[in-house]
Short mmCIF file of C-alpha atoms in Angstrom, two decimals:
data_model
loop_
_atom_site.label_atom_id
_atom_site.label_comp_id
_atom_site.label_asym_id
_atom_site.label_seq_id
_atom_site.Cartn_x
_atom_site.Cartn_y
_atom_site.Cartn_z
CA UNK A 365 -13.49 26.07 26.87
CA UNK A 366 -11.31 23.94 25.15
CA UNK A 367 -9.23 21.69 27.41
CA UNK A 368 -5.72 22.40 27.43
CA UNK A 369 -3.07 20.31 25.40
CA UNK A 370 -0.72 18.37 27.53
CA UNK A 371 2.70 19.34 27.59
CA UNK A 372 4.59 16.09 26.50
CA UNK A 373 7.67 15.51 28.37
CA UNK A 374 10.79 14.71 26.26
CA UNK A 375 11.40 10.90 26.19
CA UNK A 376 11.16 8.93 23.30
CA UNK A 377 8.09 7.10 24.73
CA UNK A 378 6.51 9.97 23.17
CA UNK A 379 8.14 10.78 20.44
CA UNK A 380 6.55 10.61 16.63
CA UNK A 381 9.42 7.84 15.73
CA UNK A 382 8.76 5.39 18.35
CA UNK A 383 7.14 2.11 18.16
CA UNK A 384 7.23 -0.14 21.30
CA UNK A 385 9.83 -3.18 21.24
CA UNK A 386 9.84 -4.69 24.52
CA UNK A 387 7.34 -3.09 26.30
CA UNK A 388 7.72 -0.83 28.19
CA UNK A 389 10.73 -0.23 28.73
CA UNK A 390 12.32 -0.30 25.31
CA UNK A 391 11.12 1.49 21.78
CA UNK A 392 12.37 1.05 18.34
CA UNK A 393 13.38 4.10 16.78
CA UNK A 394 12.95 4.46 13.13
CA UNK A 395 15.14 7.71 12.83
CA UNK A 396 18.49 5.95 14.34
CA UNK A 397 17.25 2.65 12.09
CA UNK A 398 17.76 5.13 9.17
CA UNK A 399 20.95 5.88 10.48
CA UNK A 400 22.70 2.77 11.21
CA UNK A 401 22.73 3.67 15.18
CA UNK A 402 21.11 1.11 17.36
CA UNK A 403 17.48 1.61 17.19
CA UNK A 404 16.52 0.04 20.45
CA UNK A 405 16.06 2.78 22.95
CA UNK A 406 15.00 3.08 26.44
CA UNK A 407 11.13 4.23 26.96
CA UNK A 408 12.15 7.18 29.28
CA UNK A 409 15.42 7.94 27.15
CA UNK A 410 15.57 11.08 24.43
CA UNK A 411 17.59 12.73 21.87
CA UNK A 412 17.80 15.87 20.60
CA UNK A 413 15.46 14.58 17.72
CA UNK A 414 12.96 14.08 19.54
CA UNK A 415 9.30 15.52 18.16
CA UNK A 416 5.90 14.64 19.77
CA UNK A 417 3.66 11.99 18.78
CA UNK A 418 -0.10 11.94 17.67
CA UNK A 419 -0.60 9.01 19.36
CA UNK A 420 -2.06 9.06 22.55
CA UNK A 421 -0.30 5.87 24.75
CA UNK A 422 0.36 4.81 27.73
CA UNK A 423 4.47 4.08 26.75
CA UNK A 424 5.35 6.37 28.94
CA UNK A 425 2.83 5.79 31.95
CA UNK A 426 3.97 1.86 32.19
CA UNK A 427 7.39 2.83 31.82
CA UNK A 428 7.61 5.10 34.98
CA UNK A 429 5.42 2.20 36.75
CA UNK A 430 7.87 -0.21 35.52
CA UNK A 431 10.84 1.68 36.64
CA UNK A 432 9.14 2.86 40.56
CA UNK A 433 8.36 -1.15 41.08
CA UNK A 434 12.25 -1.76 41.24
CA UNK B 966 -37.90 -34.20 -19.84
CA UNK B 967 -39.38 -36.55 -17.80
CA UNK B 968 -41.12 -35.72 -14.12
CA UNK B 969 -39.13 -38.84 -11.84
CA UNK B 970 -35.62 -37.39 -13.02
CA UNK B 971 -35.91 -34.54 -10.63
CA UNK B 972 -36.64 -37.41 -7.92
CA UNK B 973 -34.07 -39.67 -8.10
CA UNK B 974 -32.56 -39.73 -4.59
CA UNK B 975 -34.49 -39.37 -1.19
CA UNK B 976 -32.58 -37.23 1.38
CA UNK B 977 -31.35 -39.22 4.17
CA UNK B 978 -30.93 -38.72 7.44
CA UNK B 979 -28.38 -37.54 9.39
CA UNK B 980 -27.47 -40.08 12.28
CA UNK B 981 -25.48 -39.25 15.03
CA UNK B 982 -24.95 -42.69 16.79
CA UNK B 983 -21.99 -42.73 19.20
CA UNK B 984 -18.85 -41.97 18.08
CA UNK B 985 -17.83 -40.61 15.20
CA UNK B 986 -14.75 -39.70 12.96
CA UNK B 987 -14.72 -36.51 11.16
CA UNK B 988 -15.04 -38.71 7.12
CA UNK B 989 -18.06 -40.11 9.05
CA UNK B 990 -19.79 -36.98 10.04
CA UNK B 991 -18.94 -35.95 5.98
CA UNK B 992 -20.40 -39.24 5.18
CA UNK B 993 -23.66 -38.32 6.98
CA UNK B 994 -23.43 -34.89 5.26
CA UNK B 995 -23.57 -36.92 2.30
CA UNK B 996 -26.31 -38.86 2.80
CA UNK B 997 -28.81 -35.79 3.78
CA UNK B 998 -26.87 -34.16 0.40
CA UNK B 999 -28.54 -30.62 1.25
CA UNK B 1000 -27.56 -27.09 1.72
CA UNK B 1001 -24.18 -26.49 3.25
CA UNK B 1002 -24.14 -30.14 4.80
CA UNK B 1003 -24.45 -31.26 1.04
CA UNK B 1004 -21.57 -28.84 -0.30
CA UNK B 1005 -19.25 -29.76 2.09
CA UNK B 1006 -19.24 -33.52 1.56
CA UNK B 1007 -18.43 -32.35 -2.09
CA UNK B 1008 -15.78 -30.69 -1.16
CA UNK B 1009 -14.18 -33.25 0.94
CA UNK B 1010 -14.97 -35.33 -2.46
CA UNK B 1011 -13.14 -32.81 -4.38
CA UNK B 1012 -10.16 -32.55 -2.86
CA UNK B 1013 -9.53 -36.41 -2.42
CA UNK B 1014 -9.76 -36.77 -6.62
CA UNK B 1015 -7.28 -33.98 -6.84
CA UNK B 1016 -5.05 -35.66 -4.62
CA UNK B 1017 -5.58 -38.89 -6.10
CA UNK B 1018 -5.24 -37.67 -9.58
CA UNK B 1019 -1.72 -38.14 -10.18
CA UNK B 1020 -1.38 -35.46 -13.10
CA UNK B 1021 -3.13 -32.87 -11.02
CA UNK B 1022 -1.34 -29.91 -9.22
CA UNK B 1023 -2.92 -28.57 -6.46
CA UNK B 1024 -2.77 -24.60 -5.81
CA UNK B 1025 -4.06 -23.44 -2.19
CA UNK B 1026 -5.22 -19.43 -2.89
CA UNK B 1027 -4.99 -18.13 0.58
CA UNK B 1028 -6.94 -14.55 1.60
CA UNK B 1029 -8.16 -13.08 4.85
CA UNK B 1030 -6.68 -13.19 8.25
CA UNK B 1031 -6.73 -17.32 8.32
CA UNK B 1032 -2.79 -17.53 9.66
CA UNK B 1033 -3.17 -15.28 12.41
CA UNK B 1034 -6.70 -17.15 13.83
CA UNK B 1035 -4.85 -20.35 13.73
CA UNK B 1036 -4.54 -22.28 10.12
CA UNK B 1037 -0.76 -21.65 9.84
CA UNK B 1038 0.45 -25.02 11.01
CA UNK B 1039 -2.47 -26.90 9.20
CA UNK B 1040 -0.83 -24.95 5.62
CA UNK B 1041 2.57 -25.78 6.68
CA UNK B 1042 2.14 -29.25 7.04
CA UNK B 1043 0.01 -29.76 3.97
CA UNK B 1044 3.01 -28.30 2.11
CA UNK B 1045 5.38 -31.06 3.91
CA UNK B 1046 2.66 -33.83 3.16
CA UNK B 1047 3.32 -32.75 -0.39
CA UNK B 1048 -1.16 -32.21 -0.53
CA UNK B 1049 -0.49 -28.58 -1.61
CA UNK B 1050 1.87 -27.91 -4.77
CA UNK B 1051 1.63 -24.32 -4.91
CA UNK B 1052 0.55 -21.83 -2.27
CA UNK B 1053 -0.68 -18.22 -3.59
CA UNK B 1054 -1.11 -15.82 -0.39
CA UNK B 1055 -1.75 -12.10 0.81
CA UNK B 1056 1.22 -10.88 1.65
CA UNK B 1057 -0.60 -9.98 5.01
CA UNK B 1058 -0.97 -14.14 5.83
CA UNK B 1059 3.23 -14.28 5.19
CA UNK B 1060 3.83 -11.27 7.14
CA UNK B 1061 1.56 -12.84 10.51
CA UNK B 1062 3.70 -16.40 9.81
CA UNK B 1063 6.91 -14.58 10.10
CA UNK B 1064 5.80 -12.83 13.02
CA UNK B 1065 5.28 -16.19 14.92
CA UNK B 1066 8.70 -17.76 13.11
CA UNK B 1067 10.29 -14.74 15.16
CA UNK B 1068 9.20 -15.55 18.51
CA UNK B 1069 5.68 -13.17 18.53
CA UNK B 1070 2.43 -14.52 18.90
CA UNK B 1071 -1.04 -14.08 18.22
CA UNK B 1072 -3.70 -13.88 20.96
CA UNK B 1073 -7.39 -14.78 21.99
CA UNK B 1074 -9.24 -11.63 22.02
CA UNK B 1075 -12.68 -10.49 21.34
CA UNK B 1076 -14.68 -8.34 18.69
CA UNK B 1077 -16.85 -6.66 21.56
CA UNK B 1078 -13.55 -4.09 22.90
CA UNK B 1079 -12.66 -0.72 23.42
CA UNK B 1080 -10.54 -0.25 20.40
CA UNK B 1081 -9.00 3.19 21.11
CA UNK B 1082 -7.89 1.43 24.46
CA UNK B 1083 -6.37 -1.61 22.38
CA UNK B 1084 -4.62 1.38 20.22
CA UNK B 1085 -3.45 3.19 23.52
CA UNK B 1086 -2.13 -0.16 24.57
CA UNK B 1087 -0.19 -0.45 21.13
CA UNK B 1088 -2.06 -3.83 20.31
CA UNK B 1089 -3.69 -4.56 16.96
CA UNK B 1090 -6.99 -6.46 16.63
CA UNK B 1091 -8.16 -8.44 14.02
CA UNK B 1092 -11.78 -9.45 14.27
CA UNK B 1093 -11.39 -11.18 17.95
CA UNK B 1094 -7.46 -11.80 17.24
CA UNK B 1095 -5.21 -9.12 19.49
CA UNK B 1096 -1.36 -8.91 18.01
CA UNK B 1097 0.63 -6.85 20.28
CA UNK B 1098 2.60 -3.85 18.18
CA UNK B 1099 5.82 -4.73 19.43
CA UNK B 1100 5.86 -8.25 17.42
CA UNK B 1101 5.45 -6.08 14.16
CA UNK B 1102 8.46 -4.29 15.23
CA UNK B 1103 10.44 -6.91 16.07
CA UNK B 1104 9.20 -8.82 12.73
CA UNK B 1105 10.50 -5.07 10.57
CA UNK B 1106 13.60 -5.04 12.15
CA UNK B 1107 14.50 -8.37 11.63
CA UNK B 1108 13.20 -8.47 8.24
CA UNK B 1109 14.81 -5.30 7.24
CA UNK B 1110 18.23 -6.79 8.31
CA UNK B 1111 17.04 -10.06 5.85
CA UNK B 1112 16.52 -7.59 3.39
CA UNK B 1113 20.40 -6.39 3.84
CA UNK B 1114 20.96 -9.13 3.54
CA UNK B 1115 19.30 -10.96 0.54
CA UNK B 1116 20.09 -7.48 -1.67
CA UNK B 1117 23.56 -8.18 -1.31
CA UNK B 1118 23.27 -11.61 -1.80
CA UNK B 1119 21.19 -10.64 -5.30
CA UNK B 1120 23.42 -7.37 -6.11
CA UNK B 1121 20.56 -5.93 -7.94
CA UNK B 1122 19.04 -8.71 -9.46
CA UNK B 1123 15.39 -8.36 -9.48
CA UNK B 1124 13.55 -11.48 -7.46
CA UNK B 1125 9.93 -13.16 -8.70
CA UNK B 1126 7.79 -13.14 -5.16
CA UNK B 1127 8.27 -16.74 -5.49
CA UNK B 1128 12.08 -16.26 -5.13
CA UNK B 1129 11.38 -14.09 -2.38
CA UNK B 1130 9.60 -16.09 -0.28
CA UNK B 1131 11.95 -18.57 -0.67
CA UNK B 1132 14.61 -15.82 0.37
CA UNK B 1133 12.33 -15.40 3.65
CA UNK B 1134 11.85 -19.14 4.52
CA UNK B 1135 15.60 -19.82 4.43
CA UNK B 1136 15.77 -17.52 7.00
CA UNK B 1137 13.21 -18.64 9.03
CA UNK B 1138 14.06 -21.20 11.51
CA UNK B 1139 10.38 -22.82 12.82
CA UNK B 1140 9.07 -25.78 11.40
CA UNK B 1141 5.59 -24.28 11.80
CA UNK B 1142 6.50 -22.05 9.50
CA UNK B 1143 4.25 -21.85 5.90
CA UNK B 1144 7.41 -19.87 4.70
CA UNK B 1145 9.89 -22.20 5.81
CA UNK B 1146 8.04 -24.96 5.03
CA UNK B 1147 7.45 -24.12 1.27
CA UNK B 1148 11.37 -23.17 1.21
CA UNK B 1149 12.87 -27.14 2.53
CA UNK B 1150 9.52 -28.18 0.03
CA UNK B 1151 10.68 -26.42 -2.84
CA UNK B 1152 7.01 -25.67 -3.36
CA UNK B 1153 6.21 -22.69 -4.98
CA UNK B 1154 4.68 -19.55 -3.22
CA UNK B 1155 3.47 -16.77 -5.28
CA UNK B 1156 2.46 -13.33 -3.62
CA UNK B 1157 1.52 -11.23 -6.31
CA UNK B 1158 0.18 -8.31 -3.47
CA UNK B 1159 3.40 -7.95 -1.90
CA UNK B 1160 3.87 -5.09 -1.42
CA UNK B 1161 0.19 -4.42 -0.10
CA UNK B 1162 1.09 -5.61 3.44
CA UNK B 1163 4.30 -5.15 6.48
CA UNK B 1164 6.48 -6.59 3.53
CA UNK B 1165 6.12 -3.49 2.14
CA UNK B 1166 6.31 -1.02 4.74
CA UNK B 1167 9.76 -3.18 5.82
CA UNK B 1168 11.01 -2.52 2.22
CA UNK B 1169 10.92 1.52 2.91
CA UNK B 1170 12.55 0.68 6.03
CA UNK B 1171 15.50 -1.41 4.37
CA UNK B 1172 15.72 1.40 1.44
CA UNK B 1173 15.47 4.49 3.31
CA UNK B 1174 18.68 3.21 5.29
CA UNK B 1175 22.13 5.46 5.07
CA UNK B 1176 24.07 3.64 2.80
CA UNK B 1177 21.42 1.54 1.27
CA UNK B 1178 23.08 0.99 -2.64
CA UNK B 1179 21.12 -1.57 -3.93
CA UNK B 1180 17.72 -2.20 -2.69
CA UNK B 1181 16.10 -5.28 -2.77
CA UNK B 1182 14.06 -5.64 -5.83
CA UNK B 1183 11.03 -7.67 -5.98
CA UNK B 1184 9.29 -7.39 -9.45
CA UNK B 1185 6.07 -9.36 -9.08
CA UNK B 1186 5.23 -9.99 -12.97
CA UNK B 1187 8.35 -12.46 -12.78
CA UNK B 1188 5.42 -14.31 -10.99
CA UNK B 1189 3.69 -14.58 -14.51
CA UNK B 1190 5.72 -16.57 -16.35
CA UNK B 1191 6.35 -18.81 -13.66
CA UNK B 1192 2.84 -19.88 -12.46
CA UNK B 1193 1.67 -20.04 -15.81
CA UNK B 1194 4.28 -23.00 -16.74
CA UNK B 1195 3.49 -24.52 -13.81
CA UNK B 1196 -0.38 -24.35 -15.26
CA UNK B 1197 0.58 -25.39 -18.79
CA UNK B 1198 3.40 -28.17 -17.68
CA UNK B 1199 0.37 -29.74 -15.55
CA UNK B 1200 -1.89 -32.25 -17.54
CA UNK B 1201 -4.53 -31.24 -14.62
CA UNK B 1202 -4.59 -28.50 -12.38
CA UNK B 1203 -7.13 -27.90 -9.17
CA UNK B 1204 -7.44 -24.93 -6.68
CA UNK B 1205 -8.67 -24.92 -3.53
CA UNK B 1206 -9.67 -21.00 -2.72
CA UNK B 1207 -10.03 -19.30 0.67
CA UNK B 1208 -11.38 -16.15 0.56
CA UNK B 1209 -10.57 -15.24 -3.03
CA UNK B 1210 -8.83 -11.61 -3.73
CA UNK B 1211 -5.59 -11.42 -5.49
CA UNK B 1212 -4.71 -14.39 -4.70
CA UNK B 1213 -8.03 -16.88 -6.09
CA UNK B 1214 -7.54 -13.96 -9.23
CA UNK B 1215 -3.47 -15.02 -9.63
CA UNK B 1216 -4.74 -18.98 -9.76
CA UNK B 1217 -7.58 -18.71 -11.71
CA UNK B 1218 -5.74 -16.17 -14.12
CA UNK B 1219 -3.19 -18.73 -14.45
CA UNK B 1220 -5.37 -21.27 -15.79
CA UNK B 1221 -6.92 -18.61 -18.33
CA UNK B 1222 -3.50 -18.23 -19.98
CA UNK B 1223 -2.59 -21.55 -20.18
CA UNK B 1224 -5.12 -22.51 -21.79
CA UNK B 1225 -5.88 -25.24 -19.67
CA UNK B 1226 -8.97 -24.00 -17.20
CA UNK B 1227 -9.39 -25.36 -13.73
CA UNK B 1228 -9.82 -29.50 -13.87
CA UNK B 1229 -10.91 -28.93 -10.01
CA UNK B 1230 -11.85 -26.15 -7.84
CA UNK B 1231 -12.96 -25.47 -4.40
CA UNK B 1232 -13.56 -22.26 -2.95
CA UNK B 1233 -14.54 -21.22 0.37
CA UNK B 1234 -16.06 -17.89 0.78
CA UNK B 1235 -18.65 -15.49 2.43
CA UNK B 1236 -18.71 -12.88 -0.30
CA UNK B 1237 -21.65 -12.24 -2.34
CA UNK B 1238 -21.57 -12.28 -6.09
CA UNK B 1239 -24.04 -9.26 -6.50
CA UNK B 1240 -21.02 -6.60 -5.98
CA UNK B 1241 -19.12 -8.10 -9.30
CA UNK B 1242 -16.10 -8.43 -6.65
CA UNK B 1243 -13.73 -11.74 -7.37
CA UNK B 1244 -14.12 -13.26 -4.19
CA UNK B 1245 -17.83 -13.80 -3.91
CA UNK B 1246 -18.42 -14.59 -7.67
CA UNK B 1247 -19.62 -18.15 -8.70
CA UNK B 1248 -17.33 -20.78 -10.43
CA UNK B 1249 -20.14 -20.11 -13.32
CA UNK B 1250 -19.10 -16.87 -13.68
CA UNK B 1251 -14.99 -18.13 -13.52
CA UNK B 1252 -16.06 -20.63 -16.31
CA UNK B 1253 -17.12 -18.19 -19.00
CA UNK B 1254 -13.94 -16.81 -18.83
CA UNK B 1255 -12.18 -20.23 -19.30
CA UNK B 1256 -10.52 -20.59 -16.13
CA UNK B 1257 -12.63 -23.10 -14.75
CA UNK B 1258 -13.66 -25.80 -17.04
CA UNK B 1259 -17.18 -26.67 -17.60
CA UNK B 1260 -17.12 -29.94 -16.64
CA UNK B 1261 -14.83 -29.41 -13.78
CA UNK B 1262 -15.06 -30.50 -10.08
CA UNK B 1263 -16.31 -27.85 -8.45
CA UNK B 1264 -17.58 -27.03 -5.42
CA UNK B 1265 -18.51 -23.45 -3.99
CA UNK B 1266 -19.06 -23.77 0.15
CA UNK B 1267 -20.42 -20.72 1.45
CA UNK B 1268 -19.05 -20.58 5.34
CA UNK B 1269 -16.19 -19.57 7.58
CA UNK B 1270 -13.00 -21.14 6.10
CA UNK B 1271 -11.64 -21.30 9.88
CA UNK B 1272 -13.85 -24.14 10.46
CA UNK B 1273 -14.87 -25.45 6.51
CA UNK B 1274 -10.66 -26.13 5.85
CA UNK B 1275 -9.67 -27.89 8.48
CA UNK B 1276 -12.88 -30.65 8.23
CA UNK B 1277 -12.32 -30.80 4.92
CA UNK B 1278 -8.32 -31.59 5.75
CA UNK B 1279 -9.41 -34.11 8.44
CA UNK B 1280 -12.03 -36.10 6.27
CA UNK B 1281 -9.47 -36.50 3.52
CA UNK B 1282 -6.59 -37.46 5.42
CA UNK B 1283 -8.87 -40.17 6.86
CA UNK B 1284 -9.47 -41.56 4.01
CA UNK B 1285 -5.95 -41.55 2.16
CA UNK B 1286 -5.13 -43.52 5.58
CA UNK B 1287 -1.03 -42.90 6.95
CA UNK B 1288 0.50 -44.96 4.56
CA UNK B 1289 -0.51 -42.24 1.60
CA UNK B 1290 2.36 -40.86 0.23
CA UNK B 1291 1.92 -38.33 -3.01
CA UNK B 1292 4.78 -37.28 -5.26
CA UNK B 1293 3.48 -34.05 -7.16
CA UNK B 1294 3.56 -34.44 -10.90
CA UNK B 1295 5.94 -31.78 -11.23
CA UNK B 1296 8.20 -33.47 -8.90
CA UNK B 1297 8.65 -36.69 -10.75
#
C-alpha cells in the first residue's frame, strides 16, 4: 500500500517560495521579493500564500529544534 | 632525414636533493623533458615569454568550478600584478566570487556523500566542494538590489558583459575579489555565457519585480567588438586556457577575426579531442582555423588545472624575481 502523503503544516519553511537565508530560522521569500515587501521571513511564519513545496527538507525540523533550545 | 636527429638530447634525471623551490622542481621537469613533467616545464616557459614580451596581451579563459575549489585569490592577484590583461570566465566562476565578496563561503566536502541528504540540508556540492543554499540567496538578493540599481544608473542603455562586470566589481567591497579586482584594474572581463549561470536566474528576479520599468540589459555581442580590438590593437596576443568552453571559444574566436592568431597559448584541460567538443581539442586543430598561429608557443598540459595553475604561477613569479613590474601594452 502506498504510504500516505504527509500533511504539511502551514509555515513558510515549507512552502514552494522559500529558500533558506539564515538557517533556520529565517527564509527568503521570492513571492514578497516580487512584491517589494520584505522577503526575509521567519522559518515557522506563513501567509495566506502559502503553497507546499516539492522539496523534501528539514527547514522546518531545525527550526522547531532551534526555537525548543531557547 | 638523417637517423641521430631523432637522438639529440638524453633524458635526464630528475633529482630531488634537499630543498627545493617550485622553478627548481620545473627545472628538473625540464631536464627529464617527458610526458606531463616535460609539458609542464613548457608551460612555465610559455607563460614567462608572454610576460616578458612587451607587445603581448595576455587573456586568462577561465571554465569549470576553479573559483569555488580555491583559485579565486590566485586570479585576483594576477589581475593586480598586471600578469593577466583580460580575463574571459563562466558566468558560474563570477557568480561563486561574488558569493564569497558577500560574506558566504565555500567548504571542504567530499565526492563520496549522500546527496539527497546534502539536498535535504539545502547545501550544494560541487565535486568534493559543499556551498550552503543560503549564500546563493543572500548573493540573489543582494545582486538583484545591484541590479536596481545599475538599471537606473544605465536608464535602458544596454551594457557589454565587460561593462557589467565592471558594474558588479564596483560594488563589491573584498580585495579577494576577481570582480573587484578587474574593476580598480580596469582590466577587461568578458562573460559571453552570462546568462547561463545565478546571474541569470538573479536577472528574472530583478525583472519580475512590481514596478520594475527598465530592466537591466546586458547584450553580450557588445562583447564582440570589444575583445576583438583588444586582439587587433595587440602586436602579440597569448592565452592561457583552463578548461576551455565558451570561454577558450570567445579568446580563440577573437584571434580568428582579427586576423592576428594566437602568438602564445597554454591550455590546461582533461577533455578528450575524440568528441569534436572545444575544450579537449588540440591547439593543431585551433591552428587550422587561424586562431593559433603555426609557429606559436604552445603548450597543451593534460591535468587538473587546480594543481597545473598555481605551479605554473609560482615557477614564473620566481623567476621574474619581486622587483618585476609589467605595464600591459594596452596600458602604455
Amino acid at each position: 500500500m502506498a504510504e500516505k502523503a504527509k500533511i504539511k503544516k502551514k509555515f513558510c519553511g515549507n512552502c514552494g517560495n522559500h529558500n533558506p537565508y539564515n538557517y533556520p530560522k529565517e527564509v527568503f521569500c521570492s513571492i514578497r521579493f516580487s512584491e517589494n515587501k520584505n522577503p526575509i521571513v521567519a522559518t515557522l511564519w506563513c501567509c495566506e500564500e502559502w503553497n507546499p513545496t516539492s522539496q523534501e527538507c528539514y527547514c522546518v525540523e531545525e527550526a522547531m529544534k532551534n526555537k525548543k533550545s531557547k | 632525414m638523417q637517423r641521430k636527429i631523432f637522438l639529440q638530447e638524453p633524458v635526464k634525471h630528475i633529482k630531488i636533493n634537499g630543498k627545493l623551490t617550485v622553478d627548481q622542481l620545473i627545472q628538473q621537469f625540464k631536464n627529464s623533458g617527458s610526458f606531463g613533467a616535460g609539458k609542464l616545464s613548457d608551460a612555465c616557459d610559455i607563460y614567462e615569454h608572454m610576460i616578458r614580451d612587451e607587445g603581448c596581451t595576455v587573456f586568462l579563459a577561465l571554465a569549470g568550478a576553479v573559483v569555488p575549489a580555491g583559485m579565486r585569490s590566485l586570479v585576483a592577484d594576477l589581475i593586480r600584478e598586471r600578469l593577466v590583461d583580460v580575463v574571459v570566465s563562466t558566468g558560474a566562476n563570477m557568480v561563486h566570487d561574488a558569493i564569497e565578496a558577500l560574506g558566504g563561503h565555500h567548504y571542504k566536502g567530499h565526492w563520496f556523500v549522500d546527496d539527497y541528504m546534502l539536498y535535504k540540508n539545502h547545501i550544494y556540492r560541487i565535486y568534493d566542494v559543499f556551498v550552503p543554499e543560503e549564500d546563493f540567496t543572500k548573493l540573489d538578493y543582494k545582486l538583484a538590489e545591484m541590479y536596481d540599481e545599475i538599471a537606473n544608473e544605465n536608464n535602458g542603455k544596454s551594457l557589454s558583459s565587460n561593462e557589467f562586470a565592471w558594474e558588479l566589481g564596483k560594488r563589491l567591497n573584498d580585495s579577494n575579489s576577481i570582480l573587484r579586482a578587474a574593476y580598480e584594474a580596469k582590466a577587461p572581463i568578458f562573460l559571453p555565457a552570462v546568462r547561463d549561470s545565478e546571474f541569470g536566474f538573479i536577472h528574472w528576479l530583478h525583472a519580475s519585480r512590481k514596478n520594475c520599468q527598465n530592466p537591466l540589459v546586458v547584450d553580450a555581442f557588445k562583447d564582440v567588438p570589444e575583445i576583438v580590438n583588444i586582439c587587433k590593437r595587440s602586436p602579440k596576443n597569448g592565452m592561457i586556457v583552463i578548461g576551455g568552453g565558451v570561454p577558450r571559444n570567445t579568446v580563440q574566436s577573437a584571434a580568428l577575426a582579427s586576423k592576428k592568431g594566437m602568438d602564445y597559448a597554454i591550455i590546461i584541460t582533461m577533455d578528450r579531442p575524440e568528441t569534436g567538443g572545444l575544450s579537449g581539442s588540440t591547439l593543431e586543430e585551433t591552428i587550422s582555423w587561424g586562431k593559433v598561429k603555426g609557429k606559436a608557443g604552445k603548450i597543451m598540459v593534460i591535468g587538473d588545472a587546480m594543481i597545473i595553475f598555481p605551479i605554473i604561477v609560482a615557477s614564473v613569479l620566481e623567476r621574474l624575481g619581486e622587483d618585476f613590474k609589467r605595464i600591459p601594452y594596452l596600458k602604455r
